[in-house]
Structures are given as C-alpha cells and as structure tokens.
Coordinates of C-alpha atoms in Angstrom, one line a residue:
Chain A
M20 CA -10.6 -22.6 -27.2
K21 CA -11.7 -19.1 -28.0
N22 CA -14.0 -19.3 -24.6
I23 CA -10.7 -20.6 -23.1
I24 CA -8.2 -17.9 -24.3
N25 CA -9.8 -14.8 -24.6
I26 CA -7.6 -12.4 -26.3
Q27 CA -9.5 -9.0 -25.7
A28 CA -9.4 -9.9 -21.9
I29 CA -5.7 -10.5 -22.0
Y30 CA -4.7 -7.9 -23.6
V31 CA -7.1 -5.4 -21.2
L32 CA -5.7 -6.9 -18.3
W33 CA -2.5 -6.4 -19.8
L34 CA -3.4 -2.5 -20.8
R35 CA -4.5 -2.0 -17.2
E36 CA -1.2 -2.9 -15.7
M37 CA 0.6 -0.9 -18.0
K38 CA -1.4 2.1 -17.4
R39 CA -1.2 1.7 -13.6
Y40 CA 2.3 0.8 -13.8
L41 CA 3.3 3.9 -15.9
R42 CA 0.8 6.1 -13.5
A43 CA 3.3 5.4 -10.6
K44 CA 6.3 7.1 -11.7
S45 CA 7.4 6.8 -7.7
R46 CA 7.1 3.2 -8.4
I47 CA 9.6 3.0 -11.4
V48 CA 12.0 5.7 -10.3
G49 CA 12.1 3.5 -6.7
S50 CA 12.5 0.0 -7.9
L51 CA 15.8 1.4 -9.7
G52 CA 17.0 3.0 -6.4
M53 CA 18.2 -0.3 -4.8
P54 CA 20.2 -1.9 -8.1
F55 CA 21.6 1.3 -8.6
F56 CA 23.2 1.9 -5.1
F57 CA 23.8 -1.8 -4.9
L58 CA 26.1 -1.5 -8.8
L59 CA 27.9 1.5 -7.9
F60 CA 29.0 1.0 -4.2
L61 CA 29.3 -2.6 -4.6
G62 CA 31.1 -2.3 -8.1
T63 CA 33.5 0.6 -7.0
G64 CA 34.0 -0.1 -3.3
F65 CA 35.2 -4.0 -4.6
K66 CA 36.6 -2.7 -7.7
N67 CA 40.0 -4.8 -7.4
F68 CA 38.3 -8.1 -6.5
R69 CA 38.7 -10.6 -8.7
P70 CA 36.1 -13.5 -7.6
G71 CA 36.9 -17.1 -8.3
T72 CA 37.0 -18.3 -11.7
V73 CA 36.3 -14.9 -13.4
P74 CA 38.8 -14.0 -16.0
P75 CA 41.1 -11.1 -14.6
D76 CA 40.0 -8.8 -17.6
V77 CA 36.8 -8.7 -15.9
D78 CA 36.0 -6.6 -13.0
Y79 CA 33.4 -7.1 -9.9
L80 CA 31.5 -4.2 -11.6
N81 CA 31.1 -6.2 -14.7
F82 CA 30.9 -9.7 -12.6
V83 CA 28.1 -8.1 -10.3
A84 CA 25.6 -6.4 -12.9
P85 CA 24.1 -9.5 -14.4
G86 CA 23.3 -10.6 -11.0
I87 CA 21.4 -7.7 -9.9
L88 CA 20.2 -7.5 -13.4
A89 CA 18.6 -11.2 -12.0
I90 CA 17.3 -9.8 -8.7
V91 CA 15.8 -6.5 -10.3
L92 CA 13.6 -8.7 -12.4
Q93 CA 13.1 -11.3 -9.4
M94 CA 11.9 -8.3 -7.3
G95 CA 9.8 -6.7 -10.1
S96 CA 8.3 -9.8 -11.0
M97 CA 7.0 -10.9 -7.6
M98 CA 5.2 -7.6 -7.5
T99 CA 2.3 -9.4 -9.4
G100 CA 2.0 -10.9 -6.4
I101 CA 1.2 -7.8 -4.3
A102 CA -0.9 -6.6 -7.1
I103 CA -3.2 -9.4 -6.7
L104 CA -3.2 -9.0 -3.0
W105 CA -4.3 -5.1 -3.6
D106 CA -7.1 -6.3 -5.8
R107 CA -8.1 -8.4 -3.2
Q108 CA -8.2 -5.9 -0.8
F109 CA -10.1 -3.3 -2.7
G110 CA -12.4 -5.3 -4.1
F111 CA -11.3 -5.2 -7.8
L112 CA -10.8 -8.9 -7.7
K113 CA -14.3 -9.6 -7.6
E114 CA -14.8 -7.3 -11.0
I115 CA -12.6 -9.3 -12.6
M116 CA -13.6 -12.8 -11.7
V117 CA -17.8 -12.2 -12.3
A118 CA -16.7 -11.3 -15.5
P119 CA -17.5 -14.0 -18.5
V120 CA -13.5 -14.8 -18.6
S121 CA -11.6 -17.9 -18.1
R122 CA -9.3 -18.6 -15.2
I123 CA -6.3 -19.0 -17.7
S124 CA -7.1 -16.0 -19.6
I125 CA -7.0 -13.8 -16.5
V126 CA -3.7 -15.9 -15.4
L127 CA -2.2 -15.0 -19.0
G128 CA -3.1 -11.3 -18.6
R129 CA -1.9 -11.3 -15.6
T130 CA 1.8 -13.0 -16.2
A131 CA 1.7 -10.6 -19.7
G132 CA 1.7 -7.4 -17.3
G133 CA 4.0 -8.4 -14.5
M134 CA 6.6 -9.9 -17.4
T135 CA 6.2 -6.4 -18.8
T136 CA 7.0 -4.4 -16.2
A137 CA 9.8 -6.4 -14.9
L138 CA 11.6 -6.5 -18.1
F139 CA 11.1 -2.8 -18.2
Q140 CA 12.5 -2.3 -15.1
G141 CA 15.5 -4.9 -16.7
F142 CA 16.1 -2.9 -19.8
L143 CA 16.4 0.6 -17.6
F144 CA 18.7 -1.1 -15.0
I145 CA 20.9 -2.4 -17.8
G146 CA 20.9 1.1 -19.2
V147 CA 22.0 2.3 -15.8
A148 CA 24.6 -0.1 -15.5
F149 CA 25.9 0.3 -19.1
F150 CA 26.2 4.1 -18.1
V151 CA 28.4 2.9 -14.8
G152 CA 30.8 0.6 -16.5
L153 CA 29.1 -2.4 -17.6
R154 CA 30.5 -3.7 -21.1
I155 CA 28.6 -5.5 -23.2
E156 CA 30.2 -8.2 -24.8
S157 CA 28.1 -9.3 -28.4
I158 CA 24.9 -9.0 -30.1
T159 CA 24.0 -12.8 -29.7
G160 CA 25.0 -12.4 -26.0
V161 CA 22.3 -10.0 -25.5
I162 CA 20.0 -12.2 -27.3
V163 CA 21.1 -15.0 -24.9
A164 CA 20.6 -12.8 -21.7
L165 CA 17.1 -11.7 -23.0
C166 CA 15.8 -15.2 -23.5
F167 CA 16.8 -15.6 -19.8
M168 CA 15.4 -12.5 -18.9
V169 CA 12.2 -13.5 -19.9
L170 CA 12.2 -16.8 -18.2
I171 CA 13.2 -15.5 -15.1
A172 CA 10.2 -12.8 -15.3
C173 CA 7.9 -15.6 -16.4
S174 CA 9.0 -17.8 -13.4
F175 CA 8.7 -15.3 -10.6
V176 CA 5.5 -13.7 -11.7
N177 CA 4.1 -17.4 -11.2
L178 CA 5.8 -17.5 -8.4
G179 CA 4.0 -14.7 -7.1
L180 CA 0.8 -15.5 -8.6
A181 CA 1.0 -18.8 -6.7
I182 CA 1.9 -17.1 -3.5
S183 CA -1.0 -14.4 -3.3
S184 CA -3.3 -17.0 -4.3
L185 CA -2.3 -18.7 -1.0
M186 CA -3.1 -15.7 0.9
R187 CA -6.0 -13.5 2.5
D188 CA -4.0 -10.3 3.1
M189 CA -0.7 -8.1 2.6
Q190 CA 0.4 -9.3 6.4
G191 CA 2.1 -12.7 5.2
F192 CA 3.7 -11.3 1.7
S193 CA 6.7 -10.0 3.5
L194 CA 7.3 -12.9 5.5
V195 CA 7.3 -14.5 2.0
M196 CA 9.7 -11.7 0.4
N197 CA 12.3 -12.1 3.6
F198 CA 12.2 -15.9 3.7
I199 CA 12.0 -17.0 0.2
M200 CA 12.9 -14.1 -2.0
V201 CA 16.3 -13.0 -0.1
P202 CA 17.7 -16.6 0.3
I203 CA 17.0 -17.3 -3.3
F204 CA 19.0 -14.3 -4.4
L205 CA 21.6 -14.7 -1.9
L206 CA 22.1 -18.1 -2.8
S207 CA 22.1 -17.6 -6.4
G208 CA 25.9 -16.6 -6.7
A209 CA 24.3 -13.1 -7.8
L210 CA 26.8 -10.9 -5.8
F211 CA 30.3 -13.7 -5.4
P212 CA 30.6 -17.2 -6.9
V213 CA 29.5 -19.9 -4.9
E214 CA 32.6 -21.5 -4.6
Q215 CA 33.1 -19.5 -1.8
F216 CA 30.2 -21.4 0.2
P217 CA 31.0 -24.3 2.1
V218 CA 30.0 -27.6 0.1
W219 CA 26.1 -27.9 1.8
V220 CA 25.5 -24.5 1.2
R221 CA 26.5 -25.0 -2.4
V222 CA 24.5 -27.7 -3.0
L223 CA 21.6 -25.3 -1.9
S224 CA 22.5 -23.4 -4.6
Y225 CA 22.6 -25.8 -7.2
I226 CA 19.0 -26.3 -6.0
D227 CA 17.9 -22.5 -6.3
P228 CA 16.5 -21.7 -9.8
L229 CA 17.5 -18.3 -10.0
F230 CA 21.4 -19.6 -9.6
Y231 CA 21.2 -20.8 -13.5
G232 CA 19.2 -17.3 -14.4
V233 CA 22.2 -15.5 -12.8
D234 CA 24.6 -17.6 -14.8
G235 CA 23.1 -17.6 -18.2
L236 CA 23.0 -13.7 -17.7
R237 CA 26.7 -13.5 -16.9
Y238 CA 26.8 -15.8 -20.2
G239 CA 24.8 -13.2 -22.1
L240 CA 26.2 -10.3 -20.8
I241 CA 29.9 -10.7 -20.2
G242 CA 30.8 -14.1 -22.0
V243 CA 31.5 -16.1 -18.5
S244 CA 29.6 -18.8 -16.8
K245 CA 30.2 -21.6 -14.6
F246 CA 27.9 -24.6 -16.2
P247 CA 27.2 -24.6 -19.7
L248 CA 24.5 -22.3 -21.6
W249 CA 22.3 -25.7 -22.3
L250 CA 22.1 -26.8 -18.8
D251 CA 21.5 -23.3 -17.6
F252 CA 18.6 -23.0 -20.1
S253 CA 16.8 -26.2 -19.6
M254 CA 17.0 -25.9 -15.8
L255 CA 15.4 -22.6 -15.4
L256 CA 13.2 -23.4 -18.5
L257 CA 12.3 -26.6 -16.3
F258 CA 11.3 -24.3 -13.7
C259 CA 9.4 -21.7 -15.5
A260 CA 7.5 -24.3 -16.7
F261 CA 6.7 -25.8 -13.7
M262 CA 5.9 -22.1 -11.9
V263 CA 3.5 -21.7 -14.6
G264 CA 1.4 -24.5 -14.1
L265 CA 1.5 -23.9 -10.3
G266 CA 0.6 -20.3 -10.4
A267 CA -2.2 -21.1 -13.0
Y268 CA -3.6 -24.2 -10.9
L269 CA -3.4 -22.4 -7.6
F270 CA -5.2 -19.2 -8.8
S271 CA -7.7 -21.1 -10.3
K272 CA -8.8 -22.2 -7.0
V273 CA -8.6 -19.0 -5.8
D274 CA -12.0 -18.3 -3.7
V275 CA -13.3 -14.7 -4.6
D276 CA -14.6 -13.9 -1.0
Chain B
M19 CA -39.6 -17.4 -18.5
H20 CA -38.7 -16.1 -15.0
A21 CA -36.1 -13.6 -14.5
I22 CA -34.8 -15.5 -11.6
E23 CA -35.8 -19.1 -10.4
T24 CA -34.6 -20.9 -7.4
R25 CA -35.7 -24.1 -5.8
G26 CA -34.6 -25.1 -2.3
L27 CA -30.9 -22.7 -2.6
T28 CA -29.0 -23.8 0.2
K29 CA -25.8 -22.3 1.4
K30 CA -23.6 -24.1 4.2
F31 CA -20.3 -22.7 5.8
D32 CA -19.4 -25.7 8.3
A33 CA -21.8 -25.8 10.8
L34 CA -23.6 -22.4 9.9
T35 CA -26.4 -22.5 7.2
A36 CA -26.2 -18.9 5.7
V37 CA -29.0 -19.4 3.4
K38 CA -32.0 -21.8 4.0
Q39 CA -34.3 -23.8 1.2
V40 CA -35.2 -20.8 -0.7
D41 CA -37.7 -20.8 -3.6
L42 CA -38.1 -17.4 -4.9
Q43 CA -39.1 -16.4 -8.6
V44 CA -38.3 -12.9 -9.7
A45 CA -40.2 -11.9 -13.0
Q46 CA -38.9 -10.1 -15.8
G47 CA -38.7 -6.0 -15.1
E48 CA -38.9 -6.2 -11.8
I49 CA -37.5 -4.4 -9.0
F50 CA -37.3 -7.0 -6.1
G51 CA -35.8 -6.4 -3.0
L52 CA -34.1 -8.6 -0.4
L53 CA -35.0 -7.0 2.8
G54 CA -33.1 -8.0 6.4
P55 CA -30.8 -7.5 9.0
N56 CA -27.2 -7.9 8.5
G57 CA -25.9 -11.2 8.5
A58 CA -29.5 -12.5 7.2
G59 CA -28.0 -14.0 4.3
K60 CA -28.7 -11.8 1.6
T61 CA -25.0 -11.3 0.1
T62 CA -24.6 -15.2 0.3
F63 CA -27.6 -15.7 -1.7
I64 CA -26.8 -13.2 -4.4
K65 CA -23.1 -14.5 -4.6
M66 CA -24.5 -17.9 -5.5
L67 CA -27.0 -16.3 -8.3
S68 CA -23.8 -14.6 -9.7
T69 CA -21.5 -17.6 -9.8
L70 CA -19.3 -16.1 -7.4
S71 CA -20.2 -18.9 -4.5
E72 CA -21.1 -22.7 -5.1
P73 CA -24.6 -23.7 -3.7
T74 CA -24.1 -26.5 -1.1
E75 CA -28.1 -27.6 -2.3
G76 CA -30.9 -27.1 -4.2
D77 CA -30.9 -25.2 -8.1
A78 CA -31.4 -21.7 -9.6
R79 CA -31.9 -20.3 -13.1
V80 CA -31.0 -16.9 -14.0
W81 CA -32.5 -15.5 -17.2
G82 CA -33.0 -19.1 -17.8
H83 CA -29.6 -20.3 -17.3
D84 CA -28.4 -23.1 -15.0
I85 CA -26.1 -21.3 -12.2
R86 CA -24.2 -24.3 -11.8
R87 CA -23.7 -25.6 -15.4
E88 CA -23.8 -22.3 -17.3
K89 CA -22.1 -20.1 -15.4
D90 CA -20.5 -18.0 -18.3
A91 CA -24.2 -17.5 -19.5
V92 CA -25.1 -16.4 -16.5
R93 CA -21.9 -14.1 -16.1
H94 CA -23.0 -12.3 -19.6
D95 CA -26.7 -11.8 -18.6
I96 CA -25.7 -10.2 -15.2
G97 CA -24.2 -7.0 -13.7
M98 CA -23.3 -6.8 -10.1
V99 CA -22.6 -4.0 -8.2
F100 CA -21.1 -5.1 -4.9
Q101 CA -21.9 -4.5 -1.3
D102 CA -17.9 -3.1 -1.2
P103 CA -16.1 -0.9 -3.7
A104 CA -14.7 -3.0 -6.4
V105 CA -13.5 -0.4 -8.9
D106 CA -9.8 0.3 -9.8
D107 CA -9.2 4.1 -8.5
R108 CA -5.9 4.5 -10.2
L109 CA -7.8 4.2 -13.4
T110 CA -10.5 7.1 -14.8
G111 CA -14.2 6.4 -14.6
R112 CA -13.7 6.3 -18.6
E113 CA -11.1 3.5 -18.1
N114 CA -12.8 1.4 -15.6
L115 CA -16.0 1.1 -18.2
D116 CA -13.6 0.4 -20.8
F117 CA -12.0 -2.3 -19.0
H118 CA -15.5 -3.9 -18.1
A119 CA -16.5 -3.7 -21.8
R120 CA -13.6 -5.1 -23.0
M121 CA -13.8 -8.1 -20.2
Y122 CA -17.5 -8.5 -21.5
G123 CA -15.8 -9.3 -25.3
M124 CA -17.6 -5.9 -26.7
K125 CA -16.6 -4.3 -29.8
K126 CA -14.9 -0.7 -30.3
T127 CA -17.8 1.0 -31.6
D128 CA -20.6 -0.5 -29.1
R129 CA -18.0 0.3 -26.2
I130 CA -17.8 4.1 -27.1
S131 CA -21.4 4.6 -27.8
R132 CA -22.5 2.5 -24.5
I133 CA -19.5 4.5 -22.3
G134 CA -21.4 7.6 -23.2
E135 CA -24.7 6.6 -22.7
V136 CA -24.2 4.9 -19.2
L137 CA -22.0 8.0 -17.6
D138 CA -24.9 10.3 -18.8
L139 CA -27.6 7.8 -17.3
V140 CA -25.5 8.3 -13.5
G141 CA -24.9 11.8 -14.4
L142 CA -21.0 11.4 -14.4
T143 CA -20.2 12.6 -17.8
D144 CA -18.2 15.3 -16.8
K145 CA -16.0 13.5 -14.2
A146 CA -15.5 10.6 -16.7
G147 CA -11.6 11.9 -17.4
E148 CA -11.0 12.1 -13.5
L149 CA -9.2 9.1 -11.6
L150 CA -11.5 7.4 -9.4
R151 CA -9.3 7.9 -6.2
N152 CA -10.5 11.8 -6.6
Y153 CA -14.4 10.7 -6.8
S154 CA -16.5 11.0 -3.5
G155 CA -18.3 7.9 -2.1
G156 CA -22.0 8.5 -4.0
M157 CA -19.7 9.1 -7.4
K158 CA -18.0 5.7 -7.3
R159 CA -21.3 4.2 -6.5
R160 CA -23.0 5.7 -9.5
L161 CA -20.1 4.6 -11.5
E162 CA -20.6 1.4 -10.4
I163 CA -24.1 1.1 -11.4
A164 CA -23.3 2.4 -14.6
R165 CA -20.6 -0.1 -15.2
G166 CA -22.9 -3.0 -14.0
L167 CA -25.2 -1.8 -16.5
M168 CA -22.3 -1.4 -19.7
H169 CA -22.7 -4.9 -21.3
F170 CA -26.8 -4.8 -21.6
P171 CA -27.2 -7.3 -18.8
R172 CA -30.4 -8.4 -18.0
V173 CA -30.7 -8.5 -14.5
L174 CA -28.8 -6.2 -12.5
F175 CA -27.9 -7.0 -8.7
L176 CA -27.3 -4.3 -6.1
D177 CA -26.3 -5.6 -2.9
E178 CA -26.9 -2.5 -0.6
P179 CA -26.7 -0.1 -2.9
T180 CA -26.7 3.0 -0.6
L181 CA -24.9 1.6 2.7
G182 CA -23.0 4.1 4.1
L183 CA -23.7 6.8 1.9
D184 CA -25.7 10.2 3.6
P185 CA -29.3 10.5 2.9
Q186 CA -29.1 13.0 0.0
T187 CA -26.9 11.0 -1.7
R188 CA -28.8 7.8 -0.9
Y189 CA -32.0 9.9 -2.3
H190 CA -30.3 10.6 -6.0
I191 CA -28.9 6.9 -6.3
W192 CA -33.0 5.9 -5.6
E193 CA -33.6 8.3 -8.7
Y194 CA -31.1 6.5 -10.6
I195 CA -32.2 3.2 -9.6
K196 CA -35.6 4.1 -10.5
G197 CA -34.7 5.6 -13.8
L198 CA -32.8 2.7 -15.3
N199 CA -35.3 0.4 -14.7
A200 CA -37.5 2.4 -16.9
Q201 CA -35.4 3.2 -19.4
E202 CA -33.4 0.0 -19.8
Q203 CA -35.8 -2.7 -18.8
V204 CA -33.2 -4.2 -16.5
T205 CA -34.6 -6.4 -14.0
I206 CA -33.2 -5.4 -10.7
V207 CA -32.6 -7.7 -7.7
L208 CA -31.2 -5.4 -4.4
T209 CA -30.7 -6.1 -1.0
T210 CA -30.8 -3.9 1.8
H211 CA -31.8 -3.6 5.2
Y212 CA -32.8 -0.1 5.1
M213 CA -36.9 0.3 5.2
E214 CA -37.3 3.3 3.3
E215 CA -35.3 1.9 0.6
A216 CA -37.3 -1.5 0.2
D217 CA -40.6 0.6 0.0
E218 CA -39.6 3.5 -1.8
L219 CA -38.0 1.2 -4.9
C220 CA -39.3 -2.5 -4.9
S221 CA -42.3 -4.0 -6.7
R222 CA -41.9 -6.5 -4.4
I223 CA -39.8 -7.7 -1.2
G224 CA -39.0 -10.4 0.2
I225 CA -38.1 -10.4 4.2
I226 CA -35.3 -12.8 4.9
D227 CA -34.0 -13.3 8.0
Y228 CA -31.6 -16.3 9.3
G229 CA -31.1 -17.5 5.7
S230 CA -34.9 -18.2 5.0
I231 CA -37.1 -15.9 3.0
L232 CA -40.6 -15.4 5.1
V233 CA -42.7 -13.7 3.2
I234 CA -42.7 -12.3 -0.4
D235 CA -45.1 -9.3 -1.1
T236 CA -45.9 -6.1 -2.8
P237 CA -44.7 -3.3 0.1
E238 CA -48.6 -2.3 0.3
A239 CA -49.9 -5.9 0.5
L240 CA -47.4 -6.4 3.4
K241 CA -48.5 -3.4 5.2
N242 CA -51.8 -4.7 4.9
T243 CA -51.7 -7.8 5.7
L244 CA -51.5 -6.6 9.4
G245 CA -54.5 -4.9 8.6
N246 CA -54.8 -2.8 11.8
D247 CA -53.6 0.6 13.3
L248 CA -50.9 0.7 15.8
L249 CA -51.0 2.6 19.3
T250 CA -48.0 3.2 20.9
V251 CA -48.8 3.8 24.4
K252 CA -46.0 5.0 27.2
A253 CA -46.1 4.3 31.1
A254 CA -44.0 4.0 34.1
D255 CA -45.0 0.8 34.9
L256 CA -44.6 -1.6 31.6
D257 CA -44.9 -4.9 33.0
A258 CA -48.3 -4.5 34.3
L259 CA -49.5 -2.9 31.4
Q260 CA -48.4 -5.2 29.5
Q261 CA -50.5 -7.4 31.6
A262 CA -53.6 -5.4 31.4
F263 CA -53.8 -5.1 27.6
G264 CA -53.1 -8.5 27.3
N265 CA -56.3 -9.2 28.6
E266 CA -58.5 -6.9 26.7
S267 CA -60.5 -8.3 23.6
W268 CA -59.8 -5.6 21.2
V269 CA -56.1 -5.7 21.8
L270 CA -55.1 -8.0 18.4
E271 CA -51.5 -8.0 19.7
V272 CA -49.1 -6.4 22.1
N273 CA -45.5 -6.2 21.1
R274 CA -43.3 -4.6 24.2
F275 CA -40.3 -2.4 23.5
D276 CA -37.6 -0.8 25.9
S277 CA -39.9 2.6 26.7
S278 CA -43.1 1.8 24.9
L279 CA -46.2 -0.8 24.4
V280 CA -47.3 -1.2 20.9
L281 CA -50.8 -2.3 20.0
S282 CA -52.3 -3.6 17.1
V283 CA -56.0 -2.4 16.9
Q284 CA -59.0 -2.0 14.8
Q285 CA -59.9 1.6 14.1
G286 CA -57.0 3.1 15.9
E287 CA -58.3 6.6 17.0
E288 CA -61.8 5.1 18.9
K289 CA -59.5 2.5 20.7
V290 CA -57.8 5.7 22.5
P291 CA -60.1 6.5 25.3
L292 CA -60.2 2.7 25.9
A293 CA -56.8 2.5 26.3
V294 CA -57.1 5.0 28.9
N295 CA -60.0 3.7 31.0
T296 CA -57.6 0.3 31.0
A297 CA -54.5 1.8 32.4
Q298 CA -56.6 3.7 35.0
K299 CA -58.5 0.7 36.1
H300 CA -55.1 -1.3 36.4
G301 CA -53.7 1.7 38.4
V302 CA -51.3 2.8 35.6
T303 CA -50.8 6.4 34.3
L304 CA -50.0 6.3 30.8
T305 CA -47.2 9.1 29.6
S306 CA -48.3 9.3 25.8
V307 CA -51.0 7.5 23.6
S308 CA -50.1 7.8 20.0
V309 CA -52.0 6.4 16.5
R310 CA -50.3 5.2 13.5
K311 CA -50.5 3.2 10.3
P312 CA -48.1 0.3 10.1
T313 CA -44.9 0.6 8.3
L314 CA -42.4 -2.0 7.1
D315 CA -40.6 -2.5 10.1
D316 CA -44.1 -3.2 11.9
V317 CA -44.4 -5.6 9.1
F318 CA -40.5 -7.1 9.9
L319 CA -41.4 -7.2 13.6
H320 CA -44.8 -9.2 12.9
Y321 CA -42.7 -11.8 11.0
T322 CA -39.5 -12.1 12.6
G323 CA -40.7 -10.7 16.0
K324 CA -38.1 -8.5 16.3
S325 CA -37.2 -5.1 14.9
I326 CA -34.7 -4.4 12.5
R327 CA -33.1 -1.4 14.5
E328 CA -32.6 -3.3 17.3
E329 CA -31.7 -6.5 15.8
D330 CA -28.9 -4.4 13.5
V331 CA -26.2 -4.3 16.2
S332 CA -27.3 -7.8 18.2
E333 CA -27.0 -9.8 14.9
K334 CA -24.1 -8.1 13.7
D335 CA -22.2 -9.1 17.2
Q336 CA -23.8 -12.9 16.8
I337 CA -22.3 -13.3 12.9
R338 CA -19.3 -11.8 14.2
G339 CA -19.2 -14.7 16.7
R340 CA -20.3 -17.2 14.4
M341 CA -17.7 -15.9 12.4
R342 CA -14.8 -16.3 15.2
M343 CA -16.1 -19.7 15.9
H344 CA -15.3 -20.8 12.1
G345 CA -12.0 -18.9 11.7
S346 CA -13.5 -17.2 8.5
G347 CA -14.9 -13.9 7.4
R348 CA -17.3 -15.1 5.1
R349 CA -21.1 -13.4 5.4

C-alpha cells in the first residue's frame, strides 16, 4: 500500500502546482475577469428578469451567481489538463514519470493540485459575488455548497486528466474546450432555467452532470433548487466517481514519449 | 555484478526495428559511451534501460534489477538526464532539486545537505534561488545533471549531454562529468554523436548504427585496430586515381569522399613518394597529399562504411521519412 499511495510524492506534486499557481498572478486575476463581468452585466442587465420557477424575492443576480460559480470551477479544473499538456511539451512529464512513484500517486497529486486551485478560484468568485450583491442564506447552505464545489472540481479535474492523456499536444484542447465544455455549461441551466428549452434539449440538460452541480449550488447558496438535494448529490457523486476512475485509468496508460 | 547487462535487447516500432539484439555489459564505475548517428537507436536503448519503454524482446538488468519486473528498483538506482530539457522553468533551481528529492522519497535533512552538494558539484550554488526561465542552456543542463545525481543513483544516464551547446560550455560539461564520475563513483552511460566527446570522456565506446552495436572497445584500442596511417590525397580526376590505388599492394583500403581519397597504409610518411609516383604513372596530377593518424571518425567509417558527419543529414532525413510512414514521432 505504501508503494501505491506515496504521500510525499502526492504532497510535492500538489506543492509544485501551488507554487506555479501563486506565481502566475496574471492567471489568477485573468481567471476572475470573465465570471466577474458575466455576473456584473448579466446581473444588472437582467435585474428585473424573474426566471421560471424562481421565487420573486430572488433577483437574477442571485439566480445566476451559483451558475457562474459552477462555470468558474469547471473551467478552473480543466486547467489541470492543460498543465499536463504543458508538462509534456516542456519535457517535465518525463521527469515525473521516471521517478519511482506509482501512477496512482501521480494522479492523486495532480488531482489535489487542480482541485485546490479551482476551489481557490471559486472562493475568490464568491467573495466578488458577495461584494456585488449575492445574499447568502445560511451556514448549512454554505456547507452544502462547499460539498458541491468539491465534487464539481474533482469531476472536471479528472475529465481534464482523461482528455489530456489521450492527446499529444495543445492543438486539440481548444476543440475540447469549445465542443465539450461550452455545451456542458450552456445546458447546465447556469444562466437560465432549463424549462425554457424544448423537451429534447431539456433531456440533454438532464444528462449533463453539471446541471446537478448547478442545482445543488443553488440549493446551498440561495435555498432554491429544481430537484431534491439528495438527487443532485447522488447524480454528481456518481459522475465524479466515474471521472476519477476514467482519469486514473487513462493516465496510467499514458506513453511518456 | 555488472552495472548494466543486456541480452538480445530489441525494440520494434511497427515495421521499424529501432534496437536490434543488443548484448552489452557495462562495468561498475565506467563511463560507457554509445556513439552513433541520429536515429541509430541510442535514445530508444536508454529509454528501455530506464523503464520508460518496454522492450519487444530480450532482457536487461540495471544494477542487478530486471527492467521488466523490478521497475521501481531500477528507477531508484538510476539518474536520468534526457536529451531534451525536462525542468520546470517556473521553479527555482533549488525547488527543482527539492521536487526531485521528494519524488525519490528523501528525508528532509538528506535533502538539504544533498542539494548543497550537487549544486556545488556543478557550480550553480549562486544561482540556486533563481527561476529556471532565467538560466542559460548550459546552466539548465548542469542543473539537470545535478538533479540526476540527487538521489545517489548507481548509474547515471546522459542522453546527448552536450547537444546544442556551444564549444566552451561543452568543454565545461565534460569537466563536470569527469569530476562526478571520480568523486561520486557513479557509473555513467552516455549517448553522443560527437566523436570528440566519446574520445574525451569514455572508458569504453560502443559504435551503434541501425540499432545494432557493431563494436565495443576503448577509444585507443578502436583507433589501433585500424593500425595504419591514413593518407589523404586530392586530385581533379578521382575516378582514375581510385582505380590506380586500388591495384597497388601497399594500399590496404581506399575510401572515396567528395573531393578526396583516404588510403589506409603502413608507415605513412614513406608512402607519400609512392603515391605521387603511382598518380604520375596513370597521368593524374595530385593537388595535395597529407598523412595523419586514425581518429574515431575513421574508426566509425571503417565499421559502418560511412562518415558520421555526412551520415548525420541523410540519416536524419531517413528517420524522418520512416517516422512519417509510421505516423509517429518516436526515435
């Protein structure tokens, strides 16, 4: 067991991620730009828009903030995939792979690092949203939201890991971003309730794992959700477990060359 | 026990056999050099020994550990310096070393003292706190060599350690390599396509071409096998000259180059007048004659039938062609 789960290696992989992240100040600020402007302009622009089932005392800014938080987590987590492709391009992946460390430990270290940066960005966003006008309902709600944040980050870090394991360079990654990530976030109901969609699109929404993430975050932060909490939680947990398995499997097959 | 021992080690990529039936023994404490043109299979060979690539056939032991069944043990006992840089340039020199040390499970006190030692060994103590993006190419290379030594490996692999470096930096790296072989008693296996590098550093050299090792010996013994002096003659009509010398009994071997012929002879100085006479007899005027001792380049020519320098370009193109055919970037 000690050989498979190497705590020191996991720790140093995480530590490296932290150092790189904290040194890239422009990345931290840059990653907040898009969600901040989304929140500010959508929130004020649609101020009097009361989407579907949402109670009248919840304004659009409060409706959309949990959705944008989910996008921040999703995009932030996918950066792990890009980081691996960078490592491959600059040869550092070989330095990691030639060390006497199991692939599982490498996956765990990567996941820990990617989740931490994504969650950090999530918290920064909550801070900004709070400043712009997000009302937080209760402490238990925040704890619920935190659980969903962790699950979303874990799922998408491993999705990034899985995709980057199948790729040799950066070229294909923008394709993935645009054709996988954008539909996932538009179908998730982050920006508007999915009741607005025709039935066949709504079906796609219900198989979109991020839909349950957004719904759970809404429950936590503004106390409103479409589905019961247990359903959101189990669906997301299922997806997360599947992604962890897939990410670890595909990464273990990676050819170093 | 040998530091490295391979039996019939072979690696195939689809139709291309990159390494063919290599039998090799490297003694402890040696600096062993694999000399061959680009695409000869040197990197593939090292990748197999370092467990990064699975052999198609054959066996190998590194410091007594089987490279197929005892991967982690092999990884513990080897240090790697890859052909292309493999550093994190957003970390400082010290942080790169610390990352490595922790990946290899070193304890804190060992880490700190060892980082100091290896930095000192490659002369980078002053630069340890700088981000690697500010390092020059030569400094990065030295740091990679230091990193390869961090965890007290038994065998250090250096894949083209001075590729792309200027002559002065190359000379310094040679000094560091010799120094660490002496001070750390680490066995070194390096690949190179620079004759001078193999000649200067290695206690033994294996000449590799098209995936096969053609000969293994000390640089001196390799040069002595030719046993002869070399006469380089130039003239306008090389065809006639080649034929003329081919029929002379004192000429042991004739090799044709673009603008000259190289003749293997005994007692070279005495053969200069003979060469002039022979040329005159066939109505050819020599423009120059020179005598020299064989170099590793001549040894390489002798065993492979081509010069490594002219081979360099054509071999690269050939490999590129082969790579395109197989649609992958492996070497």
